[in-house]
CSV table of C-alpha atoms in Angstrom, one decimal:
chain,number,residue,atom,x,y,z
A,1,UNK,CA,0.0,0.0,0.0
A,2,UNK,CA,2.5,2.6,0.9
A,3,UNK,CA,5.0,1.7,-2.0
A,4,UNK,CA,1.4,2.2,-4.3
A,5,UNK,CA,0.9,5.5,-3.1
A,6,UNK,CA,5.0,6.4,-3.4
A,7,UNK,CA,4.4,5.3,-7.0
A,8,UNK,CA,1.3,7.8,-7.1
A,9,UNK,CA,3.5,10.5,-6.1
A,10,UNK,CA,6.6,9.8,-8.6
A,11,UNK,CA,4.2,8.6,-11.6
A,12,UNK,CA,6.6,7.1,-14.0
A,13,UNK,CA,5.7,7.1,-17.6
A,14,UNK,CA,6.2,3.5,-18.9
A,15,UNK,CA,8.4,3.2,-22.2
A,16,UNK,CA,8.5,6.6,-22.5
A,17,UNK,CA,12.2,6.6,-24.4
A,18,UNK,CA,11.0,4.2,-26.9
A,19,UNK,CA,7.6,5.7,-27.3
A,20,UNK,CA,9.3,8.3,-28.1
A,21,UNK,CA,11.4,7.0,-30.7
A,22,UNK,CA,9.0,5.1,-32.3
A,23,UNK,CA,6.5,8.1,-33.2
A,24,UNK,CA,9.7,10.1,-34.2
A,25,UNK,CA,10.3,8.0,-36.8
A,26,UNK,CA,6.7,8.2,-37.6
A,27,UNK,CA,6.8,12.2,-38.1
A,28,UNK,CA,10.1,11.3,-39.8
A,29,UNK,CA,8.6,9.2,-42.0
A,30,UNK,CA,5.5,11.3,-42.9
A,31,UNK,CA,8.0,14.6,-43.2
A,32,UNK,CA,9.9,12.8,-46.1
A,33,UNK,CA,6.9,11.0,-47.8
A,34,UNK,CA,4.3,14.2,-47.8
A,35,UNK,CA,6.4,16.1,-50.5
A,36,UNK,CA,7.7,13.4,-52.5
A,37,UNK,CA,4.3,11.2,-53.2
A,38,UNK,CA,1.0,10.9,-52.5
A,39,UNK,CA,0.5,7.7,-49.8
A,40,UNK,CA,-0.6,10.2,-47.1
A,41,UNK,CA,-3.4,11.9,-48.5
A,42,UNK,CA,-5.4,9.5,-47.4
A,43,UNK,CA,-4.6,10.0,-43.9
A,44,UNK,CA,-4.6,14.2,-44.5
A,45,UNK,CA,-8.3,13.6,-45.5
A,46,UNK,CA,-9.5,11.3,-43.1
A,47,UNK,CA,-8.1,14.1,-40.3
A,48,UNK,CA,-9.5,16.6,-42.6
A,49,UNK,CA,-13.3,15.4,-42.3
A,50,UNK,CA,-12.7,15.1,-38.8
A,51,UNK,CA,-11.8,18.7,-38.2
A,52,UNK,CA,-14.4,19.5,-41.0
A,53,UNK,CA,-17.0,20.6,-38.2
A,54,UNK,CA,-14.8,22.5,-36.1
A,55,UNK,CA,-14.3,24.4,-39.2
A,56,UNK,CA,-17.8,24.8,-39.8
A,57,UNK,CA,-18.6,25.8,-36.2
A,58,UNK,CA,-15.7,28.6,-36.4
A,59,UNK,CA,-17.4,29.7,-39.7
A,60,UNK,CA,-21.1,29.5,-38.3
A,61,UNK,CA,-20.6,33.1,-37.1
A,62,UNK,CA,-20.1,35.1,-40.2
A,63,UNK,CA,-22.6,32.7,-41.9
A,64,UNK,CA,-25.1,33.6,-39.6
A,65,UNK,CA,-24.7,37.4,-39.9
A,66,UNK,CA,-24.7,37.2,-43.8
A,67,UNK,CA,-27.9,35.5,-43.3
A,68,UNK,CA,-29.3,38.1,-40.9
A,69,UNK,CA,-28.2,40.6,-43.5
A,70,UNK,CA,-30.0,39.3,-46.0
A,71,UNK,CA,-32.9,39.1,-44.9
A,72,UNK,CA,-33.2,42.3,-43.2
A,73,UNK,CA,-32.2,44.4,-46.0
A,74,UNK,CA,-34.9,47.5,-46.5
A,75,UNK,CA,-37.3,47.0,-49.0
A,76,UNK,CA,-36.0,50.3,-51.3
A,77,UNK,CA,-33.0,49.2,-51.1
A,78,UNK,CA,-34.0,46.0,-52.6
A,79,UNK,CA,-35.9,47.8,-55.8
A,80,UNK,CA,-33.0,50.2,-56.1
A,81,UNK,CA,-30.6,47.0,-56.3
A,82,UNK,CA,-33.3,45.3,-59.0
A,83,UNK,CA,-34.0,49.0,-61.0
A,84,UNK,CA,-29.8,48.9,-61.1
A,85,UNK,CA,-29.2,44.9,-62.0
A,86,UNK,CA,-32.2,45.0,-64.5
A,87,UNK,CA,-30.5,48.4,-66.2
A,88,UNK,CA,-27.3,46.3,-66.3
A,89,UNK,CA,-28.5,43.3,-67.7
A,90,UNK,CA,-30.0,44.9,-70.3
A,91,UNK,CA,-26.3,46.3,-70.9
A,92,UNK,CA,-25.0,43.2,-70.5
A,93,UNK,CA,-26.9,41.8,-72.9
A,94,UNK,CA,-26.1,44.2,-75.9
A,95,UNK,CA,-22.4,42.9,-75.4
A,96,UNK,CA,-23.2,39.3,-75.0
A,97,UNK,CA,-25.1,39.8,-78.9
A,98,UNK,CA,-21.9,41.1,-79.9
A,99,UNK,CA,-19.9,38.6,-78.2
A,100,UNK,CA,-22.0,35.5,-80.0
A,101,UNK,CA,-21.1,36.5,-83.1
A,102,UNK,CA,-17.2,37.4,-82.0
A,103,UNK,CA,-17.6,33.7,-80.4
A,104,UNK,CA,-18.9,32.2,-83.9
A,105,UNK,CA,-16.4,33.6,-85.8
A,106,UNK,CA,-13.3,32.7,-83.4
A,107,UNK,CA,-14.8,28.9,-83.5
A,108,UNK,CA,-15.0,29.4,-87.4
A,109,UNK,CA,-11.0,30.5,-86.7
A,110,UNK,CA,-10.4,27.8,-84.6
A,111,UNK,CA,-11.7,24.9,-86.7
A,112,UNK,CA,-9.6,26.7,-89.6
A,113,UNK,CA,-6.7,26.1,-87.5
A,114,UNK,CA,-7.5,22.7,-86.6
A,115,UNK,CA,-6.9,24.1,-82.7
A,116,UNK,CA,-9.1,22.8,-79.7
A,117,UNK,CA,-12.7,24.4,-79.0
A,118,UNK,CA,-11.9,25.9,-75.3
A,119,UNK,CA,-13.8,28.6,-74.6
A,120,UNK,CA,-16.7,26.9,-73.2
A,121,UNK,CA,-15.3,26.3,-69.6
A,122,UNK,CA,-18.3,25.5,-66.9
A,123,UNK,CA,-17.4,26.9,-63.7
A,124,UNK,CA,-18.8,25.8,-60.4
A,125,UNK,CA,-19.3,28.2,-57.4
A,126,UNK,CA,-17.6,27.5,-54.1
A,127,UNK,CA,-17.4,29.3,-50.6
A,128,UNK,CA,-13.7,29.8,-48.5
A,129,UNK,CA,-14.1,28.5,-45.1
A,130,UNK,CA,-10.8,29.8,-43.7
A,131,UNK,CA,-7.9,31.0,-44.9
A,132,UNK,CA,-4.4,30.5,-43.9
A,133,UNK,CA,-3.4,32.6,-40.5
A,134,UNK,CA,0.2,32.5,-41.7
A,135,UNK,CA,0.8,35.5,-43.8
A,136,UNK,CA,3.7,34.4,-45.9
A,137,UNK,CA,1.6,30.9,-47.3
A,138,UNK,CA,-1.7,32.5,-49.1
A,139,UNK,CA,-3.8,29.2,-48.9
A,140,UNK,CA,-7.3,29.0,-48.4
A,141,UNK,CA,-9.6,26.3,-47.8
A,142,UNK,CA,-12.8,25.6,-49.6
A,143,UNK,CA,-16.5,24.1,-48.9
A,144,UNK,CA,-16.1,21.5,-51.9
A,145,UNK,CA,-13.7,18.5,-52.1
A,146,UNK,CA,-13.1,15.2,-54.1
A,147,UNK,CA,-16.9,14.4,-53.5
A,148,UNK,CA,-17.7,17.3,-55.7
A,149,UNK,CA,-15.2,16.5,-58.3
A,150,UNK,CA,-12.3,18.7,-57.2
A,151,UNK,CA,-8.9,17.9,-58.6
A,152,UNK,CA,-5.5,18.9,-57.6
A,153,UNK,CA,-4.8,21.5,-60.2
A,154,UNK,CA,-7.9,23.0,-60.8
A,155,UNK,CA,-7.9,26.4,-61.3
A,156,UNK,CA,-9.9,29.0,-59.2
A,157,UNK,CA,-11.4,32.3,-60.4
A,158,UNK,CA,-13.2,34.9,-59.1
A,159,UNK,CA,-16.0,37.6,-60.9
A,160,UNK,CA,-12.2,39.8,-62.4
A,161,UNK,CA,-9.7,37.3,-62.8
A,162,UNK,CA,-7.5,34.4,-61.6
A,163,UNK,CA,-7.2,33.9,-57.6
A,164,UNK,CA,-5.0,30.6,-57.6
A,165,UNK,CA,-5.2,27.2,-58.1
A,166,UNK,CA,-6.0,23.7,-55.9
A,167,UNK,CA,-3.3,22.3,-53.7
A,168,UNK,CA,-4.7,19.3,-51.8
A,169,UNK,CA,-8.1,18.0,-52.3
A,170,UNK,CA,-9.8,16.3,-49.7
A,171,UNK,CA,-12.8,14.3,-49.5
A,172,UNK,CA,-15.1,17.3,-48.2
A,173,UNK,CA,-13.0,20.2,-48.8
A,174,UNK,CA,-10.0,21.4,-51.0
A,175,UNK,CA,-7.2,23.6,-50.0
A,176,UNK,CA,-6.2,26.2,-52.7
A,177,UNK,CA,-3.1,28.4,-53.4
A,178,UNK,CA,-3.7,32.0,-54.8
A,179,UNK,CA,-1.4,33.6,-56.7
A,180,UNK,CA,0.0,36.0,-54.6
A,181,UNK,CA,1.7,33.1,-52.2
A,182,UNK,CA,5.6,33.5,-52.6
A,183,UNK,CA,6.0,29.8,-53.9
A,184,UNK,CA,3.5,30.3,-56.7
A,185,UNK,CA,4.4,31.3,-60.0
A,186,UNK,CA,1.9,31.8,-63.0
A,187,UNK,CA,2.8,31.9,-67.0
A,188,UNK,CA,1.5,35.1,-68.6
A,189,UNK,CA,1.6,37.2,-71.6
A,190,UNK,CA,0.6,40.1,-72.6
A,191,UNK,CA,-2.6,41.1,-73.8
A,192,UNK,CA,-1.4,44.0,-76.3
A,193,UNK,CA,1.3,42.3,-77.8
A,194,UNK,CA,1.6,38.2,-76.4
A,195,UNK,CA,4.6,38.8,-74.6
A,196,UNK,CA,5.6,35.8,-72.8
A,197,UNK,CA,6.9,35.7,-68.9
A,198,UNK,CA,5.8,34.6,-65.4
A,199,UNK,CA,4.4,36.4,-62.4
A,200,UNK,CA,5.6,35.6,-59.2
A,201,UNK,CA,4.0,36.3,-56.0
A,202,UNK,CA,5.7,37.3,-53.4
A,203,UNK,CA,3.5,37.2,-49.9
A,204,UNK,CA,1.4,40.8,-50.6
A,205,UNK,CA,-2.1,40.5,-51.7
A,206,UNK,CA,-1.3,43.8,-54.0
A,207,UNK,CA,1.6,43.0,-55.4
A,208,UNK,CA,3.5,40.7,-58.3
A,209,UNK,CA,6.6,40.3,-59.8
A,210,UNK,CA,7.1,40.1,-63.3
A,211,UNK,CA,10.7,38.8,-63.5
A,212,UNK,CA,13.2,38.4,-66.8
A,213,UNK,CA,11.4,41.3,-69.2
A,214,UNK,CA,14.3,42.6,-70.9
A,215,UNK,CA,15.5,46.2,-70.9
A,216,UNK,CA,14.5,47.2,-74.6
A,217,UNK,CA,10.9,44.9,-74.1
A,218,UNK,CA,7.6,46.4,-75.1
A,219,UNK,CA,5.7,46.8,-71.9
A,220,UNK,CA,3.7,49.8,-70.3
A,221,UNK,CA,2.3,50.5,-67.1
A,222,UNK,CA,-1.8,49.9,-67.3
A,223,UNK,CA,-0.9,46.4,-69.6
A,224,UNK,CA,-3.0,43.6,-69.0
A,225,UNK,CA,-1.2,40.2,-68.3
A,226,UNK,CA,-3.5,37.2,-69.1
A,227,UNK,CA,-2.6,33.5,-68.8
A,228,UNK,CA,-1.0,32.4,-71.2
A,229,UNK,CA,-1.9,28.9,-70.9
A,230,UNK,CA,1.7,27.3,-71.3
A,231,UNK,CA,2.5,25.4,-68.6
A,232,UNK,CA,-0.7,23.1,-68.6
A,233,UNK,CA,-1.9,24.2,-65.8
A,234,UNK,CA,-4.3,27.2,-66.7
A,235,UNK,CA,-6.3,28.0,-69.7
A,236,UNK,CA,-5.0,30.7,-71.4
A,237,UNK,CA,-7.0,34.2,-71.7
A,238,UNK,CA,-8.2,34.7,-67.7
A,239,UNK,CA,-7.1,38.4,-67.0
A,240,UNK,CA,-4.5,38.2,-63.8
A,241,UNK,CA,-2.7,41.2,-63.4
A,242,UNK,CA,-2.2,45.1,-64.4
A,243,UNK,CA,1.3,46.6,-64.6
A,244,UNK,CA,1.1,49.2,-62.3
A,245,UNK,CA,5.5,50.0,-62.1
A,246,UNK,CA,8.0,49.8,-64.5
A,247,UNK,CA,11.7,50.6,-63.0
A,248,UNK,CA,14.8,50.6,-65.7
A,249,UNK,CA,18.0,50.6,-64.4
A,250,UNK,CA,20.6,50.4,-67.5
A,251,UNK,CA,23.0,48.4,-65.2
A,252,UNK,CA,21.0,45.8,-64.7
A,253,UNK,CA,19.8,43.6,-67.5
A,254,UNK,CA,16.0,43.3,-66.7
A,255,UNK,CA,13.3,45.5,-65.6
A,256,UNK,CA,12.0,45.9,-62.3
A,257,UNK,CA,8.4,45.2,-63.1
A,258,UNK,CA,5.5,44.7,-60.7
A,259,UNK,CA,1.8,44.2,-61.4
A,260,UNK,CA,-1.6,44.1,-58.8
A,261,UNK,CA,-3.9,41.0,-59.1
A,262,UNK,CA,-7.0,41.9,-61.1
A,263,UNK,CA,-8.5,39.1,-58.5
A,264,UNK,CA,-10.0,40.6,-55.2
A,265,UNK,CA,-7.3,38.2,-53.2
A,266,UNK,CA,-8.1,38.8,-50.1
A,267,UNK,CA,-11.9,40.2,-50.1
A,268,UNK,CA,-13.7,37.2,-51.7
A,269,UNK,CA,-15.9,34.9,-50.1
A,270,UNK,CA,-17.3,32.9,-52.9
A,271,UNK,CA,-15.0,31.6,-55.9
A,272,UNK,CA,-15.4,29.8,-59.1
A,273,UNK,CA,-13.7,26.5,-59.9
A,274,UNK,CA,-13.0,26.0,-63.9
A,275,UNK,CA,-14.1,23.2,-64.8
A,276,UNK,CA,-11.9,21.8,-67.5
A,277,UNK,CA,-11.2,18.0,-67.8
A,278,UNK,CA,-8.4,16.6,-65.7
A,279,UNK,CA,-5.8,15.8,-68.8
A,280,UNK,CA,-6.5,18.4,-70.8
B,1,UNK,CA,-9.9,5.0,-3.9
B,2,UNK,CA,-9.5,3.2,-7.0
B,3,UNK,CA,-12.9,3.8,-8.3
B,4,UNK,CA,-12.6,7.3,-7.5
B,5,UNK,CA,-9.9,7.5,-9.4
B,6,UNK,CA,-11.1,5.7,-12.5
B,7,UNK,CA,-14.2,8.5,-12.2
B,8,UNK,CA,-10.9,11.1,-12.3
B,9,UNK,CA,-9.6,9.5,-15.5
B,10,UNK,CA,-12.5,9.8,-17.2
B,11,UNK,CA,-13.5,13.1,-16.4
B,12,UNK,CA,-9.9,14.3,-17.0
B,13,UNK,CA,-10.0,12.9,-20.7
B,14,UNK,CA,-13.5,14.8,-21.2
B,15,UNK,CA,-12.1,17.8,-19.9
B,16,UNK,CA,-8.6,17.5,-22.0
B,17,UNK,CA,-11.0,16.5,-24.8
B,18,UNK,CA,-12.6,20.1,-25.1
B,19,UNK,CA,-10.0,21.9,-23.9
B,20,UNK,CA,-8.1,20.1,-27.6
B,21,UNK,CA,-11.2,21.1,-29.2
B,22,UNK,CA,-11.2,24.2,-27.9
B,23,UNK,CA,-7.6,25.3,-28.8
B,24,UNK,CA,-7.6,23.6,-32.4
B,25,UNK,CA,-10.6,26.0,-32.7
B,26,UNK,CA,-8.5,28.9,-31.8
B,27,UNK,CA,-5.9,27.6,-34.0
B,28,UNK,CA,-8.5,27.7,-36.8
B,29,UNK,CA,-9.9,31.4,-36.6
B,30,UNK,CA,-8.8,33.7,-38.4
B,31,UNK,CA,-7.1,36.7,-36.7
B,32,UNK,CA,-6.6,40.2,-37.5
B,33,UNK,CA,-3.3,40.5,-39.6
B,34,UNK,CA,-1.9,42.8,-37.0
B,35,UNK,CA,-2.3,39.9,-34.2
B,36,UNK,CA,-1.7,37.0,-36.5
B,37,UNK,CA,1.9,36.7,-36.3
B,38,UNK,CA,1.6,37.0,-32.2
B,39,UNK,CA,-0.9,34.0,-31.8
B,40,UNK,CA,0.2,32.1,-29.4
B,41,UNK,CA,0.7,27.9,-30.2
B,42,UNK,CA,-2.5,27.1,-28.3
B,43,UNK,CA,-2.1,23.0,-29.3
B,44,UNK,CA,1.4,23.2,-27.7
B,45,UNK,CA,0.4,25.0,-24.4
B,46,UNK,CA,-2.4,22.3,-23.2
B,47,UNK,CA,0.2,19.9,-24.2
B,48,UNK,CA,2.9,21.5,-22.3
B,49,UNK,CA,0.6,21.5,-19.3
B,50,UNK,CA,-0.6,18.3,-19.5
B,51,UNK,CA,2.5,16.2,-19.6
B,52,UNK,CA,3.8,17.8,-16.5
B,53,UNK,CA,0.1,17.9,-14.7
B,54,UNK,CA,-0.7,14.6,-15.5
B,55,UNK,CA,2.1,12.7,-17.8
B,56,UNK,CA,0.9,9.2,-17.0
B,57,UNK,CA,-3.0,9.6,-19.0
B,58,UNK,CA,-1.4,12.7,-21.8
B,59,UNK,CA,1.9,12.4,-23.1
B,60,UNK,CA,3.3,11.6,-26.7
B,61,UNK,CA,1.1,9.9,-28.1
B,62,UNK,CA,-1.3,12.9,-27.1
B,63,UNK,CA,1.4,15.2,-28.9
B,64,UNK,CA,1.6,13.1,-31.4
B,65,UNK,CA,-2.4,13.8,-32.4
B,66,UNK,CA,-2.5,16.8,-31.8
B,67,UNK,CA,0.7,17.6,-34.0
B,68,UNK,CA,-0.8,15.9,-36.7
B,69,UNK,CA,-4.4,18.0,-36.3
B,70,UNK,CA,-2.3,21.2,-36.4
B,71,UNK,CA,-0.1,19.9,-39.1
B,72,UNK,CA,-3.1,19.5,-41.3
B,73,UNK,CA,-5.2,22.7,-40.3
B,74,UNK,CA,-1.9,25.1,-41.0
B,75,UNK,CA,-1.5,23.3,-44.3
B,76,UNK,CA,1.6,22.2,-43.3
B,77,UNK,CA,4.1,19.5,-44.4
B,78,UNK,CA,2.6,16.5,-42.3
B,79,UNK,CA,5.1,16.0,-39.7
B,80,UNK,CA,6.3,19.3,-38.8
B,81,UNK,CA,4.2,20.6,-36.0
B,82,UNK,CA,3.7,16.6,-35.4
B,83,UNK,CA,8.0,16.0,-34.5
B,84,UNK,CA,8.3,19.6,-33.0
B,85,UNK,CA,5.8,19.0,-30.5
B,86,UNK,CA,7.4,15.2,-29.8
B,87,UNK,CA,10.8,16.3,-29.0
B,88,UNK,CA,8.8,19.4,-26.6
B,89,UNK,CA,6.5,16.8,-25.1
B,90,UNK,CA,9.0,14.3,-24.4
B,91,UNK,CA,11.7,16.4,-22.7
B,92,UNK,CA,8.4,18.3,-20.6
B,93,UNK,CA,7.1,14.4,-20.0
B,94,UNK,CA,10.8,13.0,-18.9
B,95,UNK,CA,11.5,16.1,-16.6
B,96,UNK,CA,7.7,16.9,-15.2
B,97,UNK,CA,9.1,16.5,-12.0
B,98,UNK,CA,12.1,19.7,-12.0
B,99,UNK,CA,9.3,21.1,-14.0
B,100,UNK,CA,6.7,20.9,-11.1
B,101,UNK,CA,8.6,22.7,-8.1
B,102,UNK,CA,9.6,25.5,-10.2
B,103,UNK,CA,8.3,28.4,-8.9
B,104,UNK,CA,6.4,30.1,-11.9
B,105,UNK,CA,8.9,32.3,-13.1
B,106,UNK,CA,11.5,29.4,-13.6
B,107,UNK,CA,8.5,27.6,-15.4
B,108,UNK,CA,7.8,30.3,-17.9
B,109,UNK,CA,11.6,31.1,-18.6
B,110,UNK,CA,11.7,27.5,-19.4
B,111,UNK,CA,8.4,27.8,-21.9
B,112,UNK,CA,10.6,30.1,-23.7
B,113,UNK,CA,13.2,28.0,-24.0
B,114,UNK,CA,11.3,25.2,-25.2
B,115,UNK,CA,8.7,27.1,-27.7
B,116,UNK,CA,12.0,28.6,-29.0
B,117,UNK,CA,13.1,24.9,-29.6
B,118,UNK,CA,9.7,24.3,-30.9
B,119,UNK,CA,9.9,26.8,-33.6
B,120,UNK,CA,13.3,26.3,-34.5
B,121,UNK,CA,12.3,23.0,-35.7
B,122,UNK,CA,9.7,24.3,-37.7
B,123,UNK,CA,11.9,26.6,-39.5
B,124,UNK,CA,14.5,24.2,-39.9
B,125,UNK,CA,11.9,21.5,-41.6
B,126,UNK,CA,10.7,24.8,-43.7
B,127,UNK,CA,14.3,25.5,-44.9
B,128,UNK,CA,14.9,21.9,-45.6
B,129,UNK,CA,11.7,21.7,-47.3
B,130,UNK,CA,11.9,24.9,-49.2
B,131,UNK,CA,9.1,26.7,-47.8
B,132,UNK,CA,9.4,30.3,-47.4
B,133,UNK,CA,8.7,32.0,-44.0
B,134,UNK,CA,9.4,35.5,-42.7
B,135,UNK,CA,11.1,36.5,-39.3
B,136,UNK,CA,7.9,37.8,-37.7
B,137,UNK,CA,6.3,34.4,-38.1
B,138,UNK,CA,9.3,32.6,-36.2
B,139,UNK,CA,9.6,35.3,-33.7
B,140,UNK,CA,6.0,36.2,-32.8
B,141,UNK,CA,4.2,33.1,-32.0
B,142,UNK,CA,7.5,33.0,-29.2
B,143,UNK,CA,6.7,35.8,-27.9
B,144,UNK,CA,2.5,35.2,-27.8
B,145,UNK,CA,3.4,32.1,-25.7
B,146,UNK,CA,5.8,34.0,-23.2
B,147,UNK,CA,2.7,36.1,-22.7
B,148,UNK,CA,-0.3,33.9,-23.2
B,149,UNK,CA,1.2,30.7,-20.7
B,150,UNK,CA,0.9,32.5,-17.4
B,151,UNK,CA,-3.2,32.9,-18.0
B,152,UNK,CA,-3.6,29.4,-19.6
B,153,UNK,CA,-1.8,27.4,-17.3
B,154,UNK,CA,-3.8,29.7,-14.8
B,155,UNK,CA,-7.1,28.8,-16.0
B,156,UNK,CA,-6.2,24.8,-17.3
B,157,UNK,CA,-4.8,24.3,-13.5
B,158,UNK,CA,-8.5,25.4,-12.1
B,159,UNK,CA,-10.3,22.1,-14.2
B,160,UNK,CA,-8.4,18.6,-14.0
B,161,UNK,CA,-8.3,16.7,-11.2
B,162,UNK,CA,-5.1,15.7,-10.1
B,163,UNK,CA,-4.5,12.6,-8.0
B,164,UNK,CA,-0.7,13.4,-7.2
B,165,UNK,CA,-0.2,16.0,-4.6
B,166,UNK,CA,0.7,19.1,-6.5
B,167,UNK,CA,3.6,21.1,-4.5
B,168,UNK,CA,2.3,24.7,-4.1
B,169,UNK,CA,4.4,27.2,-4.4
């Protein structure tokens, strides 16, 4: 009895040394296979369904005051929002007449050159449940997952332009990169005259780096970058960037160049993924 | 006696249950950005405080979960957060004892030892791995923990029930 309650008093952990090294070589294990292949996803999906509800309850919040908003919004407001969506549809529409016919005749193009009818992408919506707290890695997480078809790949838009694209997709939701995280880089040309480059991002929503464009290139600050859909990963034509500086410095043998995101990167809610078959 | 202390267990694992809950929650919400760098490692405090409290019922394999959780919710390689808080847990687990009759000053200059460990490994798997990070993200969390252990340990020590005689200080 008394050596029972000496051994209360000094608890010792049993095996603790090799516990210890047993579950090191676990992380080890997992550390080395994560980047290199895909035999863990399994296991990042399983623990991502189980935090799946926390998630939602942390989000229930700001879901529930969206929803209060909506439904208490005054009833002028309401017909001054319809009066102004009506006047721009009917807008809308006058360029969508011109833009069937622009679309008939590029298909018409197209088939002439034998090239691949793309310009019919289906996009599907989907909300961001949280976003990364860590300000250098832009990653968000989103509401749909393998369930709902999501790929690793896929490319996500917003209403202006390109946000990012998938990184992991789980069973119930998908974690995507946007293109303003420092480890993401994007092909792009220009719209004006198709040149080719990359923008970088590097860690601030407002800001991209255009890297290599050579001191005599033909570039000028308002130019629209679009994808330029080398690299196989996006579509070519999505908007994604506006030069905003251009800084020469003869000594050095490319320009200083940065651009902002057309994309809202850091104010949208609700994003579109392109759907666009997995091998194209 | 023994059946009271089987009632202990149990209720201790309920409360450590929501109390994991709780901080993975935390670790999930998304801060201001002027606060974000400073948030304390919430996973890694309980677990500090439970393998000295109570390092029979919660120690590695308790880390070992809960790395994994936080691995997953930062987006993280699997196995960062998941071997930092190992190599933490085991030297807070081995040495709960010294830990215990620190007075609370020693304790908290030791918490800053160990989260400096703790993010040291994180940066050095980031390095290996290629990841980018800044200073402030190595740096801040530190410095949330330095401040946020004093009121969690404060609050945590007022809910388990402890069958060892604590030493007050």
């Amino acid at each position: 009895m008394v050596a029972k309650k000496d051994d209360h008093s000094r608890p010792r952990i049993p095996a603790l040394t090799s516990k210890f090294l047993f579950f090191v070589i676990l992380s080890a294990f997992m550390l080395i296979n994560d980047q290199r292949n895909d035999y863990l996803s399994l296991l990042r999906n399983s623990i991502a369904i189980a935090i799946y509800p926390l998630q939602s309850l942390v989000e229930a919040p700001s879901r529930i005051t969206t929803w209060i908003e909506k439904r208490v919004v005054s009833r002028e407001m309401l017909i001054e929002e319809n009066r102004n969506l009506q006047d721009q549809e009917k807008i809308n529409l006058i360029i969508l007449q011109r833009f069937a016919s622009l679309e008939q005749e590029n298909m018409r193009l197209r088939r002439i050159l034998d090239a691949v009818d793309r310009l019919n992408h289906e996009v599907e919506i989907a909300r961001i449940i949280s976003t990364n707290s860590n300000p250098y890695r832009h990653t968000i997480t989103i509401n749909k997952g393998i369930q709902d078809g999501v790929f690793e790949g896929q490319v996500l838009l917003d209403a202006d332009g390109v946000l990012g694209q998938i990184l992991h997709s789980n069973f119930l939701t998908s974690e995507g990169i946007l293109i303003s995280d420092a480890d993401h880089a994007i092909p792009v040309q220009i719209n004006r005259n198709g040149l080719r480059t990359i923008a970088v991002g590097n860690g601030s929503f407002s800001k991209l780096n255009i890297p290599y464009i050579p001191n005599n290139a033909d570039i000028e600050i308002g130019d629209l970058f679009v994808t330029s859909g080398f690299g196989g990963k996006f579509p070519s034509g999505y908007p994604v960037a506006e030069v905003d500086s251009i800084i020469s410095d003869p000594a050095e043998q490319f320009l200083t160049v940065s651009a902002t995101p057309i994309a809202q990167l850091n104010q949208v809610r609700e994003l579109m993924l392109l759907r666009t078959a997995k091998n194209e | 006696m023994n059946k009271n202390e089987k009632i202990n267990k149990s209720q201790n694992r309920i409360i450590a249950f929501s109390i994991f809950t709780i901080t993975m929650m935390l670790t999930i919400i998304p801060f201001p950005e002027f606060i974000v760098h400073y948030m304390p490692d919430w996973g890694l405090m309980a677990l500090i405080f439970l393998s000295i409290n109570l390092p029979k019922e919660f120690n590695l394999s308790t880390a070992f979960f809960v790395g994994l959780i936080t691995d997953v919710i930062k987006g993280a390689i699997l196995g960062q957060h998941t071997l930092s808080s190992l190599i933490i847990i085991f030297t807070t687990t081995k040495y709960h004892l010294q830990l215990r009759s620190f007075t609370k000053i020693q304790l908290l200059a030791n918490i800053l030892l160990l989260s400096i460990l703790y993010h040291f490994i994180l940066f050095w798997v980031n390095g290996v791995a290629g990841v980018s990070s800044s200073l402030e993200s190595y740096w801040g969390p530190i410095i949330g923990n330095f401040i946020a252990w004093p009121i969690i340990s404060e609050i945590l020590s007022k809910y388990f029930i402890y069958n060892t005689p604590r030493k007050e200080v």
